Amino acid sequence: MYWPQWIGAAIVFHVCLSVSPPPTDDNNVLHIGGIFPINGKGGWQGGQACMPAANLALEDVNRRKDLLPGYSLKLHSNDSECEPGLAASVMYNLLYNKPQKLMLLAGCSTVCTTVAEAAKMWNLVVLCYGASSPALSDRNRFPTLFRTHPSATVHNPTRIKLMKKFGWSRVAILQQAEEVFISTVEDLETRCMEANIEIVTRQSFLSDPTDAVKNLKRQDARVIVGLFYVVAARRVLCELYKQKLYGKSYTWFFIGWYEDNWFEVNLEEENIECSLEQMREAAEGHLTTEALMWNQNLNERTISGMTSEDFRLRLNQVLRKEGYKIDNQRYPEGYQEAPLAYDAVWSVALAFNKTMDRLHKYGKSLKEFNYNNKEIADDIYSAINSTQFLGISGYVAFSSQGDRIALTQIEQVINGNYVVLGYYDTQADNLSWFDREVWHGGKVPQDRTIIRTVLRTVTLPLFICMCVISSAGIVIAIGLVVFNIWNNHRRVIQSSHPVCNTIMLFGIVVCLTAVFLLGLDGRFVSPGAYPAICQTRAWLLSTGFTLSFGAMFSKVWRVHRLTTKAKSDPKVRTKKVEPWKLYSMVSGLLVVDFVIMVAWQLHDPLQRRIEQFPLEDPESSSDDSKIRPELEHCESHHNNVWLSVIYAYKGLVLIFGLFLAYETRSVKVKQINDSRYVGMSIYNVVILCLITAPVTMVIGSQQDASFAFVALAIVFCCFLSMALIFVPKVIEVIRHPKDKAESKYNPDAGISKEDEERYQKLLNENEDLQRLISQKEEKIKLLKEKLAEKEAKSGVTPSTLTQGKETLIVADFITDAGTSDSAFGGGLSIYTRSSRCSQSDIEFSESYL
């Protein structure tokens, strides 16, 4: 009910001037029990201010002649220290010690939970002035509980509203491991899920929040809802200062029922390791949500006849007498909740007054109540459930769950003081906003670090440089193909198998074309087209290598085969190398490539894979952002398997080619006149491949280094191969435009067919004579041994026999040879005319022949 203004004024006048004491007869006293947390070490010790407020309410109620006529209220109280066990003991003492208690008052959520759950066994109604736990809204568990303190869940709709207002969709929760906060967090999680707000992490702690705050930093939490008692709040604030979780990048939601100076007091007593300045710095800018606990209309008279400002002045005067330094802004804990305790006593008085009227109709009295009288207990329950009045804390009314219906207030610490930003009506979903908020940096903090993905690409100047060099190489290769075809009739070109060289040049063009694709990345190609680039790269590199290296490999292979067969069949040297044998080897290598690449592409095609790197700070940014570098790779699911197959196959060809080049390093075959240069090219290709393959695997995450290394290796191999094989030919053609003058490059050039046949015949005869010489040397050795034996037996000196015997030996040698001196061009005539000769004098000169 609402009291007219004139009645309120009269009541104020009566309160100020009336000194009539309340009745002292115990039969006219209604006793209630009070449990106040005052001297505890943790939790909420709001009884320090709430108990004086309750005593003020008793004075005001007992002065009212029209309220509880003939009766007075008396409060029996004790300290619970916000400890459930101690509170249970206090409750039992209150219940089992006379006088009979009609109702219980309690504060602190953990205490109210214990008291209200047990009080139903004594048919007692419990009224909590300082309990916000959402768990207390369970009517099945707490059937006789009411509270003037709004449930903590009343804050959650306000928090959700603010998150939507400022565009925050990612929050973290830091809570103390108490039931009141656990229940609040569960309700907040449900509401966040409905509002599509992500809870990135939920951290809890018992007494030390150090690890929990560190975990918030690891999770990159930016908007954080803190749920804990004020003692723990000071520890949290100090720890977040140490971890630098404050300032323009962070937003903290704290509970609003702390005292306004909570972050400045009790620092030494609680061994807080931060200074007063550090605590103020960390607290600056944080938001609080609280149910309105003081009537915001300072001039509005309440049921007691006072305004909220009148009550504040009276309460401050009482607290000064109790030793609190109110003038220095040193308020006791529970100062904000003092109006709730004051209005709780008025709620009890009004409920008793209504119950008395109802019982009077039946000829009963409140004094008849005992712990077994459920009928009167139900009347008290109905009376308080329907109680409505304008109190110091605002309009007092209870929901069906016994919860206080109230507005919520949003505040922010600005320059060390709490400033009201607005109010929120949960039932009407109405937010009244005053636009007074102040943010560090002048803008709303972000709910996360903005991660900007930056694709690492090949540096444009490097890419252009490699493309220019590759283009030059392609032009040169095409020019050499034209040169090869144009001079196909020249002997120097014919003897080097021009078609094979053209295949090599075509392979070089393919390899150099792959350089362009190696540098194509997200700057030029969309993610959808990137897999096609990957496949094309693989095909070009594999095919180009096989064409270029395969052509050189087939040449050195044929040289090795000719050299090996010539030892058993000298006529092989004169045989012409069939071109199809060279081409068939290149074709065979291409077939193997084709089989491997088709199998790879069909069963496990290359795809675009993104490699992510650690976050980096941007060079300059106005917002809170980080850069996450990314790099594109061409990979398949079983990429290592396919690479192993490719490397094994190509590696065997490289090693075998190196072996053949080494074996034929000093061999010169007329049919393939550039075999030595081919061998030198193979050396360089093998060495560069052996270096490039492992190095690129190591530097694969460095796009510029990897591209430059691979591109330079390809370019160097291609240019070096073209230079070694074609530069001598180009020089020879330029210097000697006519074919007959090419003897310097090709020693066989200019020899007629008859001369060539005669030359080959002399070579064959020379080999035969070398075999005969070796045989005669063996015979001479045996004859000398026999002569030595005869001389030893006959005693004849060797000098007397030397002249004649050696002459006979030489003559016998020539006779056995069956060759006239004309066959040697007169080369043996000197030996027949000589009376003395030795084995060392018998020589056949290949150069002479």
XYZ file of C-alpha atoms in Angstrom, residues 179-682:
504
model
C 27.152 -21.723 -4.750
C 25.784 -18.241 -5.283
C 28.234 -17.582 -8.090
C 28.012 -21.076 -9.569
C 24.253 -20.704 -9.931
C 24.640 -17.237 -11.396
C 27.147 -18.487 -13.963
C 24.861 -21.343 -14.999
C 22.049 -18.854 -15.633
C 24.447 -16.527 -17.491
C 25.660 -19.368 -19.713
C 22.080 -20.219 -20.667
C 21.278 -16.606 -21.512
C 24.512 -16.211 -23.509
C 23.679 -19.292 -25.533
C 20.248 -17.898 -26.329
C 21.813 -14.578 -27.364
C 24.518 -16.235 -29.523
C 27.287 -14.963 -27.274
C 30.323 -17.208 -27.002
C 31.786 -17.966 -23.575
C 35.431 -18.457 -24.432
C 36.440 -19.743 -20.993
C 35.089 -20.191 -17.480
C 37.662 -19.989 -14.701
C 37.025 -20.572 -11.006
C 39.089 -20.293 -7.846
C 38.708 -20.830 -4.105
C 40.846 -18.123 -2.552
C 43.847 -17.465 -4.794
C 42.878 -16.170 -8.256
C 46.439 -16.090 -9.664
C 46.228 -19.120 -11.931
C 42.681 -18.330 -13.038
C 43.649 -14.802 -14.117
C 46.691 -16.142 -15.987
C 44.437 -18.570 -17.843
C 42.239 -15.665 -18.909
C 45.259 -14.045 -20.484
C 46.201 -17.247 -22.296
C 42.676 -17.488 -23.708
C 42.848 -13.894 -24.962
C 39.798 -12.946 -22.889
C 38.871 -9.274 -23.393
C 35.362 -8.921 -21.932
C 35.323 -10.622 -18.524
C 32.466 -11.100 -16.069
C 33.783 -11.355 -12.502
C 31.656 -13.001 -9.810
C 33.188 -13.056 -6.311
C 32.935 -11.524 -2.877
C 34.643 -8.225 -2.213
C 37.646 -9.721 -0.385
C 38.387 -11.929 -3.364
C 37.650 -8.991 -5.677
C 40.613 -7.084 -4.252
C 42.906 -10.047 -4.889
C 41.563 -10.385 -8.426
C 42.079 -6.684 -9.099
C 45.683 -6.843 -7.917
C 46.378 -9.933 -10.000
C 44.864 -8.483 -13.153
C 47.117 -5.457 -12.635
C 50.138 -7.774 -12.508
C 49.003 -9.575 -15.657
C 48.191 -6.287 -17.426
C 44.585 -7.338 -18.038
C 43.223 -3.812 -17.814
C 43.184 -0.660 -19.890
C 41.882 0.036 -23.361
C 41.921 -3.611 -24.472
C 39.873 -5.060 -21.590
C 36.413 -4.672 -20.086
C 35.571 -6.056 -16.636
C 32.086 -6.581 -15.191
C 32.142 -6.573 -11.374
C 29.293 -7.004 -8.918
C 27.738 -3.696 -7.988
C 26.989 -4.293 -4.352
C 30.576 -3.640 -3.231
C 31.234 -0.396 -1.432
C 32.221 2.487 -3.686
C 35.765 2.512 -2.343
C 36.192 -1.241 -2.089
C 39.412 -1.258 -4.162
C 41.053 1.303 -1.858
C 40.446 -0.169 1.609
C 41.827 -3.072 3.666
C 44.835 -3.508 1.387
C 47.330 -3.941 4.208
C 44.975 -5.944 6.409
C 44.358 -8.462 3.604
C 48.013 -8.506 2.486
C 47.220 -7.195 -0.978
C 50.521 -6.928 -2.861
C 49.475 -3.920 -4.931
C 49.665 -0.298 -3.906
C 46.695 2.047 -3.710
C 47.701 3.725 -6.986
C 48.011 0.379 -8.744
C 44.583 -0.716 -7.526
C 43.054 2.521 -8.739
C 44.741 2.162 -12.105
C 43.474 -1.400 -12.536
C 39.938 -0.492 -11.396
C 39.588 2.431 -13.795
C 36.896 1.887 -16.410
C 35.323 -1.321 -15.104
C 31.536 -1.732 -15.232
C 29.202 -2.846 -12.468
C 25.605 -4.019 -12.503
C 23.554 -3.983 -9.340
C 19.973 -4.141 -8.340
C 18.813 -0.787 -7.091
C 19.232 -0.809 -3.325
C 18.547 2.855 -2.705
C 15.508 4.765 -3.828
C 16.765 6.968 -6.645
C 14.179 9.673 -5.991
C 15.908 11.509 -3.166
C 12.843 13.638 -2.382
C 10.293 10.812 -2.314
C 8.876 9.914 1.087
C 8.826 6.201 1.897
C 6.635 4.137 4.203
C 8.804 5.174 7.133
C 8.202 8.842 6.370
C 11.857 9.361 5.442
C 13.505 9.896 2.128
C 16.456 7.755 1.183
C 18.732 10.700 1.907
C 17.231 11.067 5.386
C 17.974 7.420 6.016
C 21.545 7.832 4.780
C 22.164 10.656 7.216
C 20.747 8.689 10.147
C 22.718 5.575 9.225
C 25.931 7.557 8.866
C 25.421 9.047 12.309
C 24.995 5.599 13.840
C 28.039 4.235 12.038
C 30.149 7.165 13.249
C 29.258 6.268 16.794
C 30.378 2.705 16.132
C 33.811 3.971 15.009
C 33.548 3.947 11.215
C 35.232 6.860 9.429
C 32.284 7.826 7.309
C 33.582 11.339 6.738
C 36.686 9.865 5.101
C 34.604 7.667 2.803
C 35.466 4.600 4.885
C 32.219 2.706 4.815
C 31.684 -0.659 6.480
C 30.888 -3.675 4.373
C 27.213 -3.992 3.574
C 26.654 -0.258 3.389
C 25.022 -0.564 -0.019
C 22.706 -3.322 1.256
C 21.709 -1.434 4.417
C 18.381 -0.262 2.878
C 17.555 -3.917 2.150
C 17.966 -4.838 5.813
C 15.950 -1.784 6.832
C 13.121 -2.701 4.432
C 13.299 -6.360 5.521
C 12.306 -5.369 9.054
C 9.480 -3.292 7.660
C 8.364 -6.246 5.543
C 8.228 -8.390 8.689
C 6.263 -5.760 10.568
C 3.748 -5.262 7.763
C 3.335 -9.050 7.341
C 2.777 -9.519 11.069
C 0.300 -6.668 11.060
C -1.688 -8.236 8.232
C -1.519 -11.673 9.878
C -2.778 -10.248 13.170
C -5.816 -8.768 11.428
C -6.585 -12.094 9.800
C -6.087 -14.129 12.983
C -8.188 -11.682 14.975
C -11.199 -12.651 12.857
C -10.783 -16.220 14.067
C -10.090 -15.245 17.637
C -6.462 -16.152 17.435
C -3.204 -14.361 18.075
C 0.348 -14.410 16.811
C 1.456 -15.314 20.303
C -0.122 -18.714 19.774
C 2.444 -19.579 17.104
C 4.830 -22.422 17.766
C 7.098 -24.489 15.516
C 4.377 -27.069 14.969
C 1.656 -24.581 14.074
C 1.588 -24.740 10.318
C -1.686 -22.843 10.043
C -0.321 -19.610 11.472
C 2.924 -20.178 9.517
C 0.898 -20.321 6.305
C -0.862 -17.086 7.245
C 2.495 -15.388 7.816
C 3.707 -16.767 4.464
C 0.630 -15.417 2.628
C 0.937 -12.053 4.303
C 4.565 -11.471 3.419
C 4.011 -12.836 -0.102
C 1.428 -10.114 -0.720
C 3.383 -7.317 0.965
C 4.031 -4.273 -1.193
C 5.336 -0.880 -0.094
C 7.709 1.923 -1.010
C 10.834 1.504 1.035
C 14.261 3.039 1.325
C 15.509 0.551 -1.293
C 12.674 1.415 -3.667
C 9.444 -0.376 -4.375
C 9.365 -3.635 -2.393
C 7.443 -6.583 -3.805
C 8.067 -10.315 -4.109
C 7.663 -12.720 -6.993
C 6.128 -16.181 -6.776
C 9.627 -17.542 -6.083
C 10.055 -15.104 -3.203
C 12.499 -12.946 -5.163
C 12.646 -9.179 -4.989
C 11.444 -7.414 -8.131
C 13.849 -4.570 -8.869
C 15.507 -2.469 -11.538
C 19.219 -2.784 -12.200
C 21.712 0.034 -12.283
C 24.801 0.201 -14.501
C 27.848 2.113 -13.268
C 31.404 2.700 -14.438
C 34.501 3.796 -12.569
C 35.566 7.097 -14.137
C 38.506 8.939 -12.585
C 38.258 6.746 -9.494
C 34.540 7.309 -8.854
C 31.447 5.348 -9.787
C 29.298 7.135 -12.370
C 25.772 5.948 -13.179
C 25.488 5.091 -16.869
C 21.872 3.952 -16.950
C 19.115 1.690 -15.657
C 17.566 -1.430 -17.037
C 14.059 -2.723 -16.429
C 14.174 -6.461 -16.992
C 10.423 -6.964 -17.114
C 9.838 -4.165 -19.632
C 13.166 -4.743 -21.449
C 13.785 -1.016 -21.251
C 17.315 0.391 -21.075
C 17.643 4.012 -19.963
C 21.093 5.165 -21.072
C 22.751 8.492 -20.224
C 25.765 8.293 -22.611
C 28.272 9.022 -19.858
C 30.607 6.102 -20.511
C 34.306 6.789 -20.967
C 36.650 4.342 -22.732
C 40.407 4.247 -22.883
C 41.508 5.325 -26.336
C 38.146 6.942 -27.049
C 36.396 3.876 -28.428
C 34.579 0.764 -27.199
C 37.006 -2.056 -26.365
C 36.913 -5.108 -28.581
C 35.754 -8.479 -27.330
C 38.743 -10.204 -28.883
C 42.013 -9.567 -30.597
C 41.218 -8.938 -34.233
C 43.169 -11.536 -36.164
C 44.011 -10.395 -39.652
C 45.207 -13.177 -41.871
C 47.943 -12.044 -44.208
C 48.988 -14.366 -46.996
C 52.718 -14.538 -47.389
C 53.526 -14.196 -51.058
C 56.684 -14.128 -53.095
C 58.141 -10.662 -53.226
C 57.038 -9.047 -56.459
C 60.512 -7.782 -57.554
C 61.948 -11.264 -56.981
C 59.129 -12.877 -58.958
C 59.533 -10.416 -61.831
C 63.311 -10.895 -61.847
C 63.016 -14.681 -62.054
C 60.342 -14.416 -64.722
C 62.555 -12.139 -66.822
C 65.516 -14.511 -66.504
C 63.319 -17.505 -67.310
C 61.826 -15.699 -70.281
C 65.325 -14.952 -71.537
C 66.195 -18.617 -71.121
C 63.099 -19.689 -73.056
C 63.958 -17.269 -75.878
C 67.524 -18.577 -75.970
C 66.303 -22.194 -75.986
C 63.926 -21.469 -78.851
C 66.733 -19.706 -80.692
C 68.969 -22.736 -80.246
C 66.213 -24.979 -81.581
C 66.084 -22.789 -84.691
C 69.887 -22.888 -84.864
C 69.809 -26.683 -84.548
C 67.283 -27.075 -87.350
C 68.866 -24.439 -89.591
C 72.302 -26.069 -89.377
C 71.086 -29.616 -89.451
C 73.201 -30.316 -92.562
C 76.433 -29.375 -90.801
C 78.652 -32.236 -89.727
C 79.192 -30.760 -86.253
C 75.422 -30.750 -85.731
C 74.736 -34.091 -87.346
C 77.323 -35.882 -85.184
C 75.674 -34.543 -81.995
C 72.223 -35.947 -82.832
C 70.278 -32.705 -83.287
C 66.858 -34.238 -82.591
C 68.093 -35.374 -79.181
C 69.413 -31.888 -78.515
C 66.088 -30.430 -79.592
C 64.322 -32.690 -77.071
C 66.685 -31.411 -74.401
C 65.926 -27.793 -75.363
C 62.222 -28.486 -75.277
C 62.636 -29.917 -71.766
C 64.530 -26.764 -70.764
C 61.670 -24.614 -72.063
C 59.207 -26.669 -69.981
C 61.357 -26.344 -66.845
C 61.741 -22.599 -67.274
C 57.999 -22.276 -67.814
C 57.498 -24.001 -64.442
C 59.388 -21.108 -62.814
C 56.428 -18.842 -63.629
C 54.012 -21.225 -61.911
C 56.277 -21.612 -58.884
C 55.874 -17.908 -58.185
C 52.114 -17.809 -58.678
C 50.336 -17.571 -55.306
C 47.319 -15.967 -53.703
C 48.284 -12.584 -55.092
C 47.510 -13.760 -58.611
C 45.452 -16.956 -58.198
C 42.186 -17.559 -56.350
C 42.015 -20.398 -53.802
C 39.722 -22.339 -56.137
C 42.203 -22.250 -59.009
C 45.249 -22.941 -56.856
C 44.979 -26.797 -56.978
C 45.105 -26.638 -60.795
C 48.308 -24.600 -60.542
C 49.708 -27.207 -58.156
C 49.011 -30.055 -60.574
C 50.432 -28.135 -63.524
C 53.612 -27.355 -61.591
C 54.175 -31.013 -60.805
C 53.574 -32.101 -64.392
C 55.835 -29.422 -65.889
C 58.724 -30.015 -63.489
C 58.592 -33.787 -63.843
C 58.194 -33.746 -67.633
C 60.742 -30.993 -68.193
C 63.341 -32.779 -66.090
C 62.792 -36.049 -67.935
C 63.016 -34.433 -71.367
C 66.132 -32.397 -70.647
C 68.053 -34.779 -68.426
C 66.726 -37.857 -70.229
C 68.129 -36.632 -73.548
C 71.562 -36.128 -71.997
C 71.294 -39.420 -70.146
C 70.509 -41.329 -73.347
C 73.590 -39.855 -75.044
C 75.995 -40.755 -72.272
C 74.379 -44.172 -72.077
C 75.039 -44.808 -75.772
C 78.664 -43.647 -75.398
C 79.144 -46.063 -72.537
C 77.587 -48.891 -74.535
C 79.793 -48.200 -77.573
C 82.914 -48.141 -75.421
C 82.012 -51.394 -73.710
C 81.165 -53.284 -76.920
C 84.248 -51.994 -78.760
C 86.486 -54.057 -76.494
C 84.959 -57.271 -77.734
C 83.924 -56.156 -81.203
C 86.194 -53.475 -82.769
C 83.830 -53.072 -85.681
C 81.339 -51.384 -83.319
C 83.407 -48.202 -83.507
C 82.518 -47.833 -87.147
C 78.828 -48.463 -86.713
C 76.424 -45.566 -86.813
C 74.313 -44.872 -83.680
C 70.676 -45.436 -84.487
C 68.601 -42.373 -83.385
C 65.625 -44.505 -82.335
C 67.740 -46.019 -79.562
C 68.221 -42.573 -78.061
C 64.586 -41.590 -78.434
C 63.298 -44.859 -77.038
C 65.184 -44.291 -73.781
C 63.695 -40.813 -73.380
C 60.264 -42.231 -74.204
C 60.690 -44.947 -71.581
C 61.499 -42.383 -68.898
C 58.479 -40.323 -69.963
C 56.221 -43.364 -69.676
C 57.372 -43.937 -66.087
C 56.718 -40.259 -65.331
C 53.280 -40.458 -66.889
C 52.307 -43.535 -64.877
C 53.418 -42.001 -61.562
C 51.803 -38.611 -62.192
C 48.498 -40.046 -63.400
C 48.308 -42.357 -60.386
C 49.101 -39.423 -58.083
C 46.546 -37.127 -59.658
C 43.749 -39.684 -59.723
C 44.169 -41.196 -56.261
C 45.528 -38.302 -54.209
C 45.528 -34.994 -56.100
C 47.425 -31.993 -54.847
C 45.367 -29.484 -52.913
C 45.840 -26.073 -51.376
C 47.010 -26.330 -47.780
C 47.486 -23.327 -45.530
C 50.378 -23.164 -43.086
C 49.723 -20.771 -40.210
C 52.445 -18.951 -38.301
C 52.490 -17.404 -34.793
C 50.718 -14.102 -34.330
C 52.676 -10.966 -35.096
C 52.178 -7.349 -34.110
C 51.161 -5.052 -36.939
C 53.512 -2.246 -37.868
C 50.849 0.349 -37.173
C 47.229 -0.143 -36.216
C 44.640 1.930 -34.409
C 42.730 -1.086 -33.153
C 43.695 -4.060 -31.039
C 44.783 -6.466 -33.704
C 47.324 -9.126 -34.519
C 48.552 -10.493 -37.802
C 48.475 -14.212 -38.469
C 50.718 -14.940 -41.448
C 49.651 -17.760 -43.746
C 51.504 -19.544 -46.508
C 50.078 -21.638 -49.311
C 51.454 -25.083 -50.002
C 50.672 -27.721 -52.603
C 50.118 -30.955 -50.718
C 48.085 -34.122 -50.884
C 46.984 -36.413 -48.071
C 49.888 -38.785 -48.610
C 52.237 -36.183 -49.957
C 55.387 -37.694 -48.439
C 54.681 -41.066 -50.020
C 54.343 -39.635 -53.515
C 57.369 -37.412 -53.108
C 59.377 -40.402 -51.937
C 58.405 -42.318 -55.087
C 59.306 -39.364 -57.339
C 62.583 -38.679 -55.558
C 63.548 -42.357 -55.577
C 62.902 -42.691 -59.311
C 64.577 -39.418 -60.257
C 67.393 -40.063 -57.823
C 68.226 -43.408 -59.397
C 68.344 -41.821 -62.840
C 70.586 -39.033 -61.530
C 72.980 -41.403 -59.796
C 73.147 -43.727 -62.773
C 73.732 -40.772 -65.083
C 76.513 -39.552 -62.794
C 78.114 -42.992 -62.902
C 77.968 -43.161 -66.703
C 79.368 -39.656 -67.044
C 82.271 -40.585 -64.801
C 82.972 -43.813 -66.693
C 83.043 -42.040 -70.057
C 84.835 -38.902 -68.852
C 87.878 -39.472 -71.114
C 86.120 -41.251 -73.967
C 85.549 -39.542 -77.269
C 83.264 -41.174 -79.780
C 82.993 -39.938 -83.330
C 79.302 -40.854 -83.544
C 78.430 -38.524 -80.583
C 80.898 -35.675 -80.759
C 79.613 -33.707 -77.698
C 79.589 -36.580 -75.179
C 82.150 -34.921 -72.932
C 80.084 -31.725 -72.648
C 77.000 -33.810 -71.963
C 78.864 -35.514 -69.155
C 79.844 -32.143 -67.684
C 76.206 -31.022 -67.832
C 75.142 -34.158 -66.015
